[in-house]
mmCIF file of C-alpha atoms in Angstrom:
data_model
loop_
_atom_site.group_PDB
_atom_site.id
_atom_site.type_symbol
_atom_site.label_atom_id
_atom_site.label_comp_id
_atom_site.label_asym_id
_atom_site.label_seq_id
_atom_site.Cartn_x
_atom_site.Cartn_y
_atom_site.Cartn_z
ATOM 1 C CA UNK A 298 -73.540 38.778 -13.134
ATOM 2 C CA UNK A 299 -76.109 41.170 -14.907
ATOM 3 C CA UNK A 300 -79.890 40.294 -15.068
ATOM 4 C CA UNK A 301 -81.257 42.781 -17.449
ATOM 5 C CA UNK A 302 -84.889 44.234 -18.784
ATOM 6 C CA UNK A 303 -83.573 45.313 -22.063
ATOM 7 C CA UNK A 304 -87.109 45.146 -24.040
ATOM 8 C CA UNK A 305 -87.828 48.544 -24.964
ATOM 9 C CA UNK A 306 -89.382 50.973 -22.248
ATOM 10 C CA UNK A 307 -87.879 48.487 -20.025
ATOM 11 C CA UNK A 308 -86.192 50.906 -17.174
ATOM 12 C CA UNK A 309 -85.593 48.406 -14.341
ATOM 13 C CA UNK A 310 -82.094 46.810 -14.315
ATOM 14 C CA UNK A 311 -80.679 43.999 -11.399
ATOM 15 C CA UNK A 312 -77.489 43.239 -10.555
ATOM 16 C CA UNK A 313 -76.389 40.588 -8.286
ATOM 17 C CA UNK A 314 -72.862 40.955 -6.469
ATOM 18 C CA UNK A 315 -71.480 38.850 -4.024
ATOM 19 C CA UNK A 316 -69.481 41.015 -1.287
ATOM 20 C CA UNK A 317 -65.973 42.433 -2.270
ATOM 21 C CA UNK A 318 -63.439 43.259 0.044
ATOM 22 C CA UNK A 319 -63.401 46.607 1.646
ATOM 23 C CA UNK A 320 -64.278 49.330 -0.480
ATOM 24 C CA UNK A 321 -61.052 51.811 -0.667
ATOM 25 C CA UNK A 322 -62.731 54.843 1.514
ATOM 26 C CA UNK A 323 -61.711 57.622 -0.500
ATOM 27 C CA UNK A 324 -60.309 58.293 -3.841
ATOM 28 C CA UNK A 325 -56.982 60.670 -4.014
ATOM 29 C CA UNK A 326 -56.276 61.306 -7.973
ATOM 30 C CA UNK A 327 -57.988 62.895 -11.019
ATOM 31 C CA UNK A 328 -61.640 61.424 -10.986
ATOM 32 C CA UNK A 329 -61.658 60.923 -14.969
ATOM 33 C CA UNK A 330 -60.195 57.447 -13.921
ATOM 34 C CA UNK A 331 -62.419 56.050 -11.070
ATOM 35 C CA UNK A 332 -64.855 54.267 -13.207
ATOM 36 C CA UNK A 333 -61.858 52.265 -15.508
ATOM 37 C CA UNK A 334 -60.182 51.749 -12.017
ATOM 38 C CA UNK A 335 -63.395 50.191 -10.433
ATOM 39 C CA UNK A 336 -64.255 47.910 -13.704
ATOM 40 C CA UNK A 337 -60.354 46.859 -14.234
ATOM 41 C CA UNK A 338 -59.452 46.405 -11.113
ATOM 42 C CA UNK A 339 -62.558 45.404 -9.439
ATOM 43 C CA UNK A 340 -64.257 44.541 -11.437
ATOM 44 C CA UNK A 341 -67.359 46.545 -10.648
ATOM 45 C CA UNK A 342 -70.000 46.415 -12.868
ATOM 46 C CA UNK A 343 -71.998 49.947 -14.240
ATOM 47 C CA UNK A 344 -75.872 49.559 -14.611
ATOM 48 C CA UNK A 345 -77.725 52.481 -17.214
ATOM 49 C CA UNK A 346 -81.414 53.900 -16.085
ATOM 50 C CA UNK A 347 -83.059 56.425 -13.900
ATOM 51 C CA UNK A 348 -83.884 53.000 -12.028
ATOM 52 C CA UNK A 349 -82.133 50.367 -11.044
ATOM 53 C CA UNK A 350 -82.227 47.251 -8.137
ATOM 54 C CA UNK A 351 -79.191 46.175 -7.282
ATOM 55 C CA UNK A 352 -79.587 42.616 -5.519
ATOM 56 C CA UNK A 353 -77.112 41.972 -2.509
ATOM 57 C CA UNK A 354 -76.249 38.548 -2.191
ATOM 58 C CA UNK A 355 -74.684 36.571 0.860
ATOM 59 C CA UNK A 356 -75.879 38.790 3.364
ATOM 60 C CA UNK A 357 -75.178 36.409 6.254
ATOM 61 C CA UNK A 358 -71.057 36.552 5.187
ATOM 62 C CA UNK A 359 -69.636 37.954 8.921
ATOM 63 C CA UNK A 360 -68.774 41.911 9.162
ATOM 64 C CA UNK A 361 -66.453 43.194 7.564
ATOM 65 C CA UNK A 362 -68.220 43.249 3.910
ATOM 66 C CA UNK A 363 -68.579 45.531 1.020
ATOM 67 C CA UNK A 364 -70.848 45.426 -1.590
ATOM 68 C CA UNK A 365 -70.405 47.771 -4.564
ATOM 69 C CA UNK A 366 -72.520 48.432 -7.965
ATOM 70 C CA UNK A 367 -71.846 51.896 -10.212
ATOM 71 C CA UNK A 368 -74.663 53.547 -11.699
ATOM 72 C CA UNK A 369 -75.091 55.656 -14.447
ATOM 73 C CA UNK A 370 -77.495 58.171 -15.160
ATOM 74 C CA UNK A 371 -78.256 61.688 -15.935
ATOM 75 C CA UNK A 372 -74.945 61.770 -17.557
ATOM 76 C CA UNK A 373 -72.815 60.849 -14.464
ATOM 77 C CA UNK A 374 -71.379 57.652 -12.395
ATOM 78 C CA UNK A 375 -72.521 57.044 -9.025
ATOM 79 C CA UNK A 376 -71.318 54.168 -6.680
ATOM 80 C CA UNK A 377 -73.690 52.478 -4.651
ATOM 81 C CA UNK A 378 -71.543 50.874 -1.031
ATOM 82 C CA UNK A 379 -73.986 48.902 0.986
ATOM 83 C CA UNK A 380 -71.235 47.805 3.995
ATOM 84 C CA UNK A 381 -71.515 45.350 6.945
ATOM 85 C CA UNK A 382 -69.546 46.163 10.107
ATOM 86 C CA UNK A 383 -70.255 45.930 13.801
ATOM 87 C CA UNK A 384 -70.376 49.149 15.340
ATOM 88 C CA UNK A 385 -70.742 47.817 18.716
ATOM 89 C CA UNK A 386 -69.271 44.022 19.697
ATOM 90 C CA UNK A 387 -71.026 40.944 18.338
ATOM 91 C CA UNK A 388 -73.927 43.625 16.556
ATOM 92 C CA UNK A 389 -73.386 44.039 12.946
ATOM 93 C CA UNK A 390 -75.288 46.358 10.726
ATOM 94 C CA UNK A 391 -76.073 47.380 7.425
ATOM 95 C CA UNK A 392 -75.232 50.776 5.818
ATOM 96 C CA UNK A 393 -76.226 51.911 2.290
ATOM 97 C CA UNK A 394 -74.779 55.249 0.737
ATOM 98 C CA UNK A 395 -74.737 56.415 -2.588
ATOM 99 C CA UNK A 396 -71.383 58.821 -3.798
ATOM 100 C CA UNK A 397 -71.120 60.677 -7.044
ATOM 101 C CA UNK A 398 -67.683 59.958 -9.060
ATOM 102 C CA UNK A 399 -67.581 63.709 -8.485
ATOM 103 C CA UNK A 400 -67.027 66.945 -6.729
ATOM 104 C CA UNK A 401 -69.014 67.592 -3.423
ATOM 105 C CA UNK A 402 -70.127 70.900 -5.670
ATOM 106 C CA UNK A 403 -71.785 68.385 -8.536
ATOM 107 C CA UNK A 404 -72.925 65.925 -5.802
ATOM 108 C CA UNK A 405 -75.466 68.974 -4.319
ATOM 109 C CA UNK A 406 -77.282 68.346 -7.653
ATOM 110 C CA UNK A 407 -78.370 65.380 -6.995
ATOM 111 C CA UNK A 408 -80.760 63.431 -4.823
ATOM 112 C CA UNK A 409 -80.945 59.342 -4.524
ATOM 113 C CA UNK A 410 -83.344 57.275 -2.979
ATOM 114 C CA UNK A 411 -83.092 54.140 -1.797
ATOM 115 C CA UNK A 412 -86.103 51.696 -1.199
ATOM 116 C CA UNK A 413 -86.577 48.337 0.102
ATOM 117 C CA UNK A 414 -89.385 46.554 -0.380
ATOM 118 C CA UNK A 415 -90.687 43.285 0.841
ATOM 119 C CA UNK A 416 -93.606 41.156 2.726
ATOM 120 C CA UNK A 417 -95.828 44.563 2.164
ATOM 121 C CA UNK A 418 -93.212 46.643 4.149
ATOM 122 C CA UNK A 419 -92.014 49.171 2.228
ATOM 123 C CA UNK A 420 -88.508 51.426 3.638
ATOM 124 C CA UNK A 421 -87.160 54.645 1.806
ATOM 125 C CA UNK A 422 -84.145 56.863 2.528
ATOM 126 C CA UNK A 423 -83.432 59.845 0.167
ATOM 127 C CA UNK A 424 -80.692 62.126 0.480
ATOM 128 C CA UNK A 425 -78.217 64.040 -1.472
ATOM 129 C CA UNK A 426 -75.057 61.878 -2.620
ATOM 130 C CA UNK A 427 -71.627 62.585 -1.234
ATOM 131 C CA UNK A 428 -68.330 62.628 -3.641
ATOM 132 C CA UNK A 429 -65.985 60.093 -3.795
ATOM 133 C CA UNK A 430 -63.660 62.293 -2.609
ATOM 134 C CA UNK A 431 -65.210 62.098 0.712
ATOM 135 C CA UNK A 432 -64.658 59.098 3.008
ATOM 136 C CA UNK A 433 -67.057 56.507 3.148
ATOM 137 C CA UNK A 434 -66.295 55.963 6.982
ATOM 138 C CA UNK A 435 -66.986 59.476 7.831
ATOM 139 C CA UNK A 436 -70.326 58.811 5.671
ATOM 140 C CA UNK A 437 -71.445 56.106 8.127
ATOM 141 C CA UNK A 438 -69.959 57.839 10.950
ATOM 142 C CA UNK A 439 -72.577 60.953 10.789
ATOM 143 C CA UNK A 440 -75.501 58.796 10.083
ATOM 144 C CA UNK A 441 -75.739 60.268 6.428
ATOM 145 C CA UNK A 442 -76.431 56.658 5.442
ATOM 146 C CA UNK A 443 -79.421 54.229 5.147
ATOM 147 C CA UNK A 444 -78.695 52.223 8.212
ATOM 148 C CA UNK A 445 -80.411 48.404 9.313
ATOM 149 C CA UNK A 446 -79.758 46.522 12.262
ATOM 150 C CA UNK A 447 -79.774 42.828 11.348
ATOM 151 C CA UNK A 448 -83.354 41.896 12.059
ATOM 152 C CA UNK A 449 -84.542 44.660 9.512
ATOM 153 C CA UNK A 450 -82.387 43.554 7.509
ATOM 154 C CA UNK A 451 -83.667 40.026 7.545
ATOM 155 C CA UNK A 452 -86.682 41.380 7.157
ATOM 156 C CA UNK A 453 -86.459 42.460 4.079
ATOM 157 C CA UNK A 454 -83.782 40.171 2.755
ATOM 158 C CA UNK A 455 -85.102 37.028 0.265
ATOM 159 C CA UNK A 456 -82.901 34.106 1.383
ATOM 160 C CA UNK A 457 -79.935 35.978 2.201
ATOM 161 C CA UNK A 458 -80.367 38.256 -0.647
ATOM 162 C CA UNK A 459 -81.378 42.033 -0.157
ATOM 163 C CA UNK A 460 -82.821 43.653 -3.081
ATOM 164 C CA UNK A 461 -82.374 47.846 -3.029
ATOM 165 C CA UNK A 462 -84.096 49.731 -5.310
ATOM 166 C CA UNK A 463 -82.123 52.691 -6.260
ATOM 167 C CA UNK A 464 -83.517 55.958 -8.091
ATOM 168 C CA UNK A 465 -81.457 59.169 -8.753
ATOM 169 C CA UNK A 466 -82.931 62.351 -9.717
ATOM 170 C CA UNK A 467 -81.215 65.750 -10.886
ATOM 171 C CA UNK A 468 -81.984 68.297 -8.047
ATOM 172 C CA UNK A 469 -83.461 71.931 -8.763
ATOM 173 C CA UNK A 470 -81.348 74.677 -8.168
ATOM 174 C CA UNK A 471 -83.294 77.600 -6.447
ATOM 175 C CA UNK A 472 -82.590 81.029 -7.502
ATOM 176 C CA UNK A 473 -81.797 82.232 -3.832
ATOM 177 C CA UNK A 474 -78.950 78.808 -3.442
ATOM 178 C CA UNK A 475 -77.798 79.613 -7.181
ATOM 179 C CA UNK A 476 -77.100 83.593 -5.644
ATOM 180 C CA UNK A 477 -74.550 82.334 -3.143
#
C-alpha cells in the first residue's frame, strides 16, 4: 500500500509494508532484472524522490523478519532491508541498510542517510550503499548497518510502526580518488 504527496513540489513519499519473508541475501545474475524480479515476484513496491519515508509496520512480529521498499532516484534503484534477528538468544534487533541494484564501483557514488525521528529524538546514520551483489548478512555482520536494540526501537516506533526517513545523495568524486 502506497500513501503518496503527489501535489506538485511535493517530495515526501510513504510506504507502508508489512514484513516479507527473508530477503534473498545476494543476487547472482545480470542486474538489468532485479527490479522486475522484486515487483513480480515480491511484489516490492519502487517509491520516486530524493526523499522518501518508508513506514515499517508490525514491528513486534518475532525475529526472523524482513522488510523491503526499492527506491529510485538519481537515475538508479536502491533497496532499502530493515531486518529483525536475534544476534544473541531471546535479544532481537533491528538493522537498516540501504544496497544499490548495482556494482560495488557505482555504489561508491553514493551516500544514504537514514533518520528516525520521534518524541523530539532525532537518530541519523549515513553511509555509502553496498551492491546487491554483496550479502546482506555480511552487511550486518561488520556493523555497516543502522543497528537498534528493541527499546530504541520502541522508542521511536508509533504503535508498532517505525517510520525511516530515507535520503540519497550522488557523492563527489575528488580528483585525487578519480586518479586511482
Amino acid at each position: 500500500m502506497i500513501l503518496g504527496a503527489n501535489e506538485p513540489g511535493t517530495r515526501m513519499l510513504v510506504c507502508i509494508l508489512n514484513p516479507l519473508h527473508r530477503y534473498v541475501n545476494s543476487w547472482e545474475g545480470h542486474l538489468e532484472v532485479v527490479v522486475p524480479h522484486l515487483r513480480q515476484t515480491h511484489r516490492v513496491d519502487i517509491l520516486q524522490g530524493a526523499e522518501i519515508v518508508f513506514l515499517a509496520t508490525d514491528m513486534h512480529l518475532p525475529a526472523p523478519a524482513d522488510w523491503i521498499i526499492m527506491h529510485s532516484c538519481l537515475g538508479h534503484h536502491f533497496l532499502l532491508v530493515l531486518r529483525k534477528q536475534e544476534r544473541h538468544e531471546g535479544h532481537p534487533q533491528f538493522f537498516a541498510t540501504m544496497m544499490l541494484i548495482g556494482t560495488p564501483t557505482q555504489a561508491d557514488c553514493f551516500t544514504y542517510r537514514l533518520e528516525l525521528n520521534r518524541n523530539h529524538r532525532r537518530l541519523k546514520w549515513e553511509a555509502t550503499p553496498r551492491s546487491v551483489l554483496e550479502c546482506v548478512d555480511s552487511v550486518i555482520t561488520d556493523g555497516d548497518c543502522l543497528v537498534l536494540n528493541t527499546s530504541l526501537a520502541q522508542l521511536f516506533s508509533d504503535n508498532g510502526s517505525l517510520a525511516i526517513g530515507i535520503a540519497i545523495t550522488a557523492t563527489e568524486v575528488h580528483s585525487a580518488e578519480a586518479e586511482m
